Amino acid sequence: MQYFVTTNTASSEQTDCVVVAVFNQGQLSSSANELNESSNGQIQHYIDRGDITGKVGQTLLLQDLNNIASPRVLLVGAGDQTGIKENDYNTLINTIIKTLDDSAATRASAYLTDINVNNRSAQWLVTQAVTAAEASLYQYTATKSEAKPRGNPIASVSFYAASKDELSQAIAHGKAIADGMSLAKELGNLPGNVCTPTYLAEQAIKLGQQYDAVTTTILDEDKMAELGMGSLLSVSRGSRQPAKLITMNYQGAGDAKPVVLVGKGLTFDAGGISLKPAAGMDEMKYDMCGSASVFGTISAIAELNLPINVVGVVPSSENMPDGDANKPGDIVISMAGKTIEILNTDAEGRLILCDALTYSERFNPEVVIDIATLTGAIIVALGSKTTGLMSNDQDLADDLLQAGRDSDDKAWQLPLWDEYQEQLDSNFADIANIGGKEAGSVTAACFLSRFTEKYTWAHLDIAGTAWKSGGKAKGATGRPVPMLVQYLLNRIANKN
Ligand code: BES
Ligand code: MN
Ligand code: ZN
C-alpha cells in the first residue's frame, strides 16, 4: 500500500473515498462540517435521520454528495469529542479498513486529525493507522496451493495534515513496524517441519545480506559445546534437527553499547519426555514467536536506519521425546557453570534461554530483553491481551510499559521478588528448572534471573499474546514487535 499526505480540504479532495469523523450525539468533526457546508447540509440530514450517532466503530458510506469531489464519503463514529482511548482508535481504524476493503474504492483520504486520542500527536494517529492498514494486508499463503482472493483492498491512502512534511516520518515508522510484524507472523505461522532451527538460521543470514548494517553469525552445536552450553544442548539432544545459536548484529550507532534482544526460538515444543497432551499440540509450532519478534524488530530498525546498536540473539531448537532426550531428574551444566536439575522436560524454554543469556554478556549490553512464549501460567494470569513483564530494573520495566502503551501493544508487570526464588531449590543441583504449581510465570522469570545478574534485564512472557489460538482466527499476531520498536524509538528520542 502507498501512503501520501494531503493538504486539500475534504470537499475538494480528488479520490475514491474521503473518510471523516462524527462524534457522539452526531457532533460533526471539522472536516465533516466542511463537507456538510459544501453539500448544503447533506451530512447533517443523514445524522438527523439517525443513520449514524457517532459511537466508536459505526460507519455510514454515502455516495455522490452535492459539490463534493470524491464520489464517496465514509462517515465514521469516533466516540467522545473530548477524547477517546487508544484501543477505541484502533477499533475505529480497523473498521475503516474493513469498510473500504468491502467497497469499490481503491484510493482513500483520511481526515482524522481532529480526533483526540488521549491527547496523542497527529504523528501518533498516523503511525497507528498505517501500522493497522499494512497489518491488515498480511495473508498466509506459503504452504497453500492457491492464495484466497481478497475483496478490493485499498491501494493508496492519503492523510490530511496542515503541512506536507509533518507526517512522512510517522508513515515510515508505521510501515516498518507493520513489515516487521508481517515477518514475525510469517515465521510464526510456518509449520514446524519447514521452520526448523536451520531455517531460522537461513532467514537470519538473509537479513544480513539484505541490510549492510546487519551482520549475522550462526553457531552450530560443536561451537556451542565448546562454549559449554550444556543446558541448551541438552534440549536439542532429543531432536534430529540440530540446534542453532543465531546472532544478528545491527550497528547503527558506531561503538555505543547495544540493546540485546534474546528470543526463544523453539521451533516445535512437544514437551520432550514430559510429553504435552495431544489437543492443540500443533500450536507449539508457535513456540519460536519470541525469536520471530526479534527478527521483526531487527528488520524494522534496519529499514528505518535507526541510530542505535541492537544485537538479536536467538537460541533455536526443537523439544522432542527421544531415546536420547532429557529425562526428568537429569542434571545438566549450563554455560554459566550452574548445575540444573531438569524436573520437567517441558520447561525447556528457560533451559535454552539461560545459555543464550550468559552468551549475551559478551556484547557488553546496555540492557538485555528476552522475549519468550515461556509459560502457560501467564495466559491464566493475563489472558491473551497483555504481555507479562518481569525485570531486575524498575527503570527498564517502566520504559517497556511506556512503550507498550505508546504502541498499544501493552504489557503488565509481575513481581520478581526474592521470596519466590526458594521455589527453585533443588536437592541435587544448584537450581531446579521448575518452581511448583504456584506463580509459574514468576518462577520461570526467577530461573532466568539467575543468569542475568551481570546486567540490566527484562523478560517478556508472550505465551498469551504471540498468536491467536484455535478456530478461524488462528494465527500469529506479530506481537510484541510494536512494543520493541517503540521502546527503541523512545530510547533514541530520550537520548536527544
Ligand atoms: N512453550 C511452553 C509454554 C506455553 C504453553 C506457551 C502453552 C503457550 C501455551 C513452555 O515450554 C512450557 O511448556 N511451559 C510449561 C512449564 C511448566 C512445565 C513448568 C507450562 O507452562 O506448562
Ligand atoms: Mn515446554
Ligand atoms: Zn516451550
PDB file of N, CA, C and O in Angstrom, residues 102-132:
ATOM      1  N   ASP A 102     -14.328  -3.604   1.611  1.00  0.00           N
ATOM      2  CA  ASP A 102     -15.583  -4.135   1.095  1.00  0.00           C
ATOM      3  C   ASP A 102     -16.210  -3.228   0.039  1.00  0.00           C
ATOM      4  O   ASP A 102     -17.172  -3.602  -0.620  1.00  0.00           O
ATOM      5  N   SER A 103     -15.688  -2.007  -0.093  1.00  0.00           N
ATOM      6  CA  SER A 103     -16.245  -1.073  -1.069  1.00  0.00           C
ATOM      7  C   SER A 103     -15.439  -1.139  -2.368  1.00  0.00           C
ATOM      8  O   SER A 103     -14.405  -1.794  -2.430  1.00  0.00           O
ATOM      9  N   ALA A 104     -15.894  -0.434  -3.391  1.00  0.00           N
ATOM     10  CA  ALA A 104     -15.189  -0.438  -4.671  1.00  0.00           C
ATOM     11  C   ALA A 104     -14.033   0.560  -4.700  1.00  0.00           C
ATOM     12  O   ALA A 104     -13.282   0.616  -5.676  1.00  0.00           O
ATOM     13  N   ALA A 105     -13.884   1.334  -3.641  1.00  0.00           N
ATOM     14  CA  ALA A 105     -12.825   2.353  -3.620  1.00  0.00           C
ATOM     15  C   ALA A 105     -11.445   1.696  -3.546  1.00  0.00           C
ATOM     16  O   ALA A 105     -11.263   0.712  -2.836  1.00  0.00           O
ATOM     17  N   THR A 106     -10.487   2.239  -4.286  1.00  0.00           N
ATOM     18  CA  THR A 106      -9.110   1.754  -4.142  1.00  0.00           C
ATOM     19  C   THR A 106      -8.167   2.854  -3.635  1.00  0.00           C
ATOM     20  O   THR A 106      -7.055   2.566  -3.233  1.00  0.00           O
ATOM     21  N   ARG A 107      -8.651   4.095  -3.679  1.00  0.00           N
ATOM     22  CA  ARG A 107      -7.868   5.189  -3.077  1.00  0.00           C
ATOM     23  C   ARG A 107      -8.743   5.855  -2.017  1.00  0.00           C
ATOM     24  O   ARG A 107      -9.938   6.044  -2.246  1.00  0.00           O
ATOM     25  N   ALA A 108      -8.163   6.203  -0.906  1.00  0.00           N
ATOM     26  CA  ALA A 108      -8.952   6.868   0.136  1.00  0.00           C
ATOM     27  C   ALA A 108      -8.135   7.980   0.764  1.00  0.00           C
ATOM     28  O   ALA A 108      -6.899   7.940   0.756  1.00  0.00           O
ATOM     29  N   SER A 109      -8.822   8.984   1.291  1.00  0.00           N
ATOM     30  CA  SER A 109      -8.144  10.058   2.024  1.00  0.00           C
ATOM     31  C   SER A 109      -8.799  10.208   3.385  1.00  0.00           C
ATOM     32  O   SER A 109     -10.016  10.326   3.489  1.00  0.00           O
ATOM     33  N   ALA A 110      -7.957  10.167   4.406  1.00  0.00           N
ATOM     34  CA  ALA A 110      -8.466  10.156   5.775  1.00  0.00           C
ATOM     35  C   ALA A 110      -8.292  11.525   6.421  1.00  0.00           C
ATOM     36  O   ALA A 110      -7.200  12.093   6.408  1.00  0.00           O
ATOM     37  N   TYR A 111      -9.401  12.052   6.948  1.00  0.00           N
ATOM     38  CA  TYR A 111      -9.397  13.340   7.661  1.00  0.00           C
ATOM     39  C   TYR A 111      -9.713  13.053   9.123  1.00  0.00           C
ATOM     40  O   TYR A 111     -10.848  13.205   9.557  1.00  0.00           O
ATOM     41  N   LEU A 112      -8.712  12.592   9.830  1.00  0.00           N
ATOM     42  CA  LEU A 112      -8.980  12.110  11.182  1.00  0.00           C
ATOM     43  C   LEU A 112      -8.213  12.885  12.237  1.00  0.00           C
ATOM     44  O   LEU A 112      -8.224  12.527  13.417  1.00  0.00           O
ATOM     45  N   THR A 113      -7.505  13.935  11.816  1.00  0.00           N
ATOM     46  CA  THR A 113      -6.620  14.616  12.770  1.00  0.00           C
ATOM     47  C   THR A 113      -7.385  15.357  13.865  1.00  0.00           C
ATOM     48  O   THR A 113      -6.794  15.742  14.859  1.00  0.00           O
ATOM     49  N   ASP A 114      -8.707  15.545  13.694  1.00  0.00           N
ATOM     50  CA  ASP A 114      -9.413  16.230  14.785  1.00  0.00           C
ATOM     51  C   ASP A 114      -9.968  15.263  15.834  1.00  0.00           C
ATOM     52  O   ASP A 114     -10.700  15.675  16.728  1.00  0.00           O
ATOM     53  N   ILE A 115      -9.608  14.001  15.731  1.00  0.00           N
ATOM     54  CA  ILE A 115      -9.964  13.068  16.806  1.00  0.00           C
ATOM     55  C   ILE A 115      -8.915  13.203  17.918  1.00  0.00           C
ATOM     56  O   ILE A 115      -7.710  13.181  17.646  1.00  0.00           O
ATOM     57  N   ASN A 116      -9.368  13.347  19.136  1.00  0.00           N
ATOM     58  CA  ASN A 116      -8.434  13.417  20.269  1.00  0.00           C
ATOM     59  C   ASN A 116      -8.310  12.033  20.909  1.00  0.00           C
ATOM     60  O   ASN A 116      -9.222  11.560  21.566  1.00  0.00           O
ATOM     61  N   VAL A 117      -7.154  11.396  20.682  1.00  0.00           N
ATOM     62  CA  VAL A 117      -6.909  10.092  21.299  1.00  0.00           C
ATOM     63  C   VAL A 117      -5.969  10.299  22.476  1.00  0.00           C
ATOM     64  O   VAL A 117      -4.748  10.335  22.306  1.00  0.00           O
ATOM     65  N   ASN A 118      -6.550  10.468  23.650  1.00  0.00           N
ATOM     66  CA  ASN A 118      -5.729  10.598  24.849  1.00  0.00           C
ATOM     67  C   ASN A 118      -4.621  11.646  24.674  1.00  0.00           C
ATOM     68  O   ASN A 118      -3.482  11.442  25.121  1.00  0.00           O
ATOM     69  N   ASN A 119      -4.953  12.730  23.981  1.00  0.00           N
ATOM     70  CA  ASN A 119      -4.010  13.830  23.724  1.00  0.00           C
ATOM     71  C   ASN A 119      -2.765  13.437  22.954  1.00  0.00           C
ATOM     72  O   ASN A 119      -1.723  14.091  23.056  1.00  0.00           O
ATOM     73  N   ARG A 120      -2.834  12.361  22.187  1.00  0.00           N
ATOM     74  CA  ARG A 120      -1.661  11.954  21.419  1.00  0.00           C
ATOM     75  C   ARG A 120      -1.532  12.791  20.149  1.00  0.00           C
ATOM     76  O   ARG A 120      -2.503  13.376  19.663  1.00  0.00           O
ATOM     77  N   SER A 121      -0.288  12.814  19.601  1.00  0.00           N
ATOM     78  CA  SER A 121       0.025  13.701  18.477  1.00  0.00           C
ATOM     79  C   SER A 121      -0.575  13.192  17.168  1.00  0.00           C
ATOM     80  O   SER A 121      -0.958  12.026  17.041  1.00  0.00           O
ATOM     81  N   ALA A 122      -0.593  14.090  16.174  1.00  0.00           N
ATOM     82  CA  ALA A 122      -1.041  13.709  14.831  1.00  0.00           C
ATOM     83  C   ALA A 122      -0.132  12.607  14.273  1.00  0.00           C
ATOM     84  O   ALA A 122      -0.588  11.695  13.581  1.00  0.00           O
ATOM     85  N   GLN A 123       1.157  12.690  14.588  1.00  0.00           N
ATOM     86  CA  GLN A 123       2.098  11.650  14.146  1.00  0.00           C
ATOM     87  C   GLN A 123       1.679  10.290  14.685  1.00  0.00           C
ATOM     88  O   GLN A 123       1.699   9.286  13.985  1.00  0.00           O
ATOM     89  N   TRP A 124       1.314  10.288  15.950  1.00  0.00           N
ATOM     90  CA  TRP A 124       0.904   9.016  16.577  1.00  0.00           C
ATOM     91  C   TRP A 124      -0.312   8.439  15.861  1.00  0.00           C
ATOM     92  O   TRP A 124      -0.348   7.246  15.549  1.00  0.00           O
ATOM     93  N   LEU A 125      -1.287   9.301  15.602  1.00  0.00           N
ATOM     94  CA  LEU A 125      -2.504   8.834  14.929  1.00  0.00           C
ATOM     95  C   LEU A 125      -2.173   8.186  13.589  1.00  0.00           C
ATOM     96  O   LEU A 125      -2.737   7.155  13.222  1.00  0.00           O
ATOM     97  N   VAL A 126      -1.234   8.799  12.870  1.00  0.00           N
ATOM     98  CA  VAL A 126      -0.899   8.294  11.536  1.00  0.00           C
ATOM     99  C   VAL A 126      -0.082   6.997  11.627  1.00  0.00           C
ATOM    100  O   VAL A 126      -0.334   6.030  10.904  1.00  0.00           O
ATOM    101  N   THR A 127       0.881   6.951  12.539  1.00  0.00           N
ATOM    102  CA  THR A 127       1.674   5.718  12.682  1.00  0.00           C
ATOM    103  C   THR A 127       0.758   4.543  12.998  1.00  0.00           C
ATOM    104  O   THR A 127       0.875   3.461  12.400  1.00  0.00           O
ATOM    105  N   GLN A 128      -0.177   4.754  13.907  1.00  0.00           N
ATOM    106  CA  GLN A 128      -1.089   3.664  14.286  1.00  0.00           C
ATOM    107  C   GLN A 128      -1.960   3.242  13.110  1.00  0.00           C
ATOM    108  O   GLN A 128      -2.193   2.054  12.897  1.00  0.00           O
ATOM    109  N   ALA A 129      -2.432   4.241  12.361  1.00  0.00           N
ATOM    110  CA  ALA A 129      -3.305   3.931  11.226  1.00  0.00           C
ATOM    111  C   ALA A 129      -2.541   3.158  10.152  1.00  0.00           C
ATOM    112  O   ALA A 129      -3.042   2.177   9.592  1.00  0.00           O
ATOM    113  N   VAL A 130      -1.302   3.586   9.879  1.00  0.00           N
ATOM    114  CA  VAL A 130      -0.503   2.903   8.855  1.00  0.00           C
ATOM    115  C   VAL A 130      -0.163   1.482   9.318  1.00  0.00           C
ATOM    116  O   VAL A 130      -0.260   0.522   8.546  1.00  0.00           O
ATOM    117  N   THR A 131       0.202   1.347  10.579  1.00  0.00           N
ATOM    118  CA  THR A 131       0.517   0.009  11.100  1.00  0.00           C
ATOM    119  C   THR A 131      -0.685  -0.912  10.918  1.00  0.00           C
ATOM    120  O   THR A 131      -0.557  -2.033  10.418  1.00  0.00           O
ATOM    121  N   ALA A 132      -1.865  -0.429  11.288  1.00  0.00           N
ATOM    122  CA  ALA A 132      -3.071  -1.266  11.200  1.00  0.00           C
ATOM    123  C   ALA A 132      -3.433  -1.572   9.749  1.00  0.00           C
ATOM    124  O   ALA A 132      -3.784  -2.700   9.411  1.00  0.00           O
TER     125      ALA A 132
END
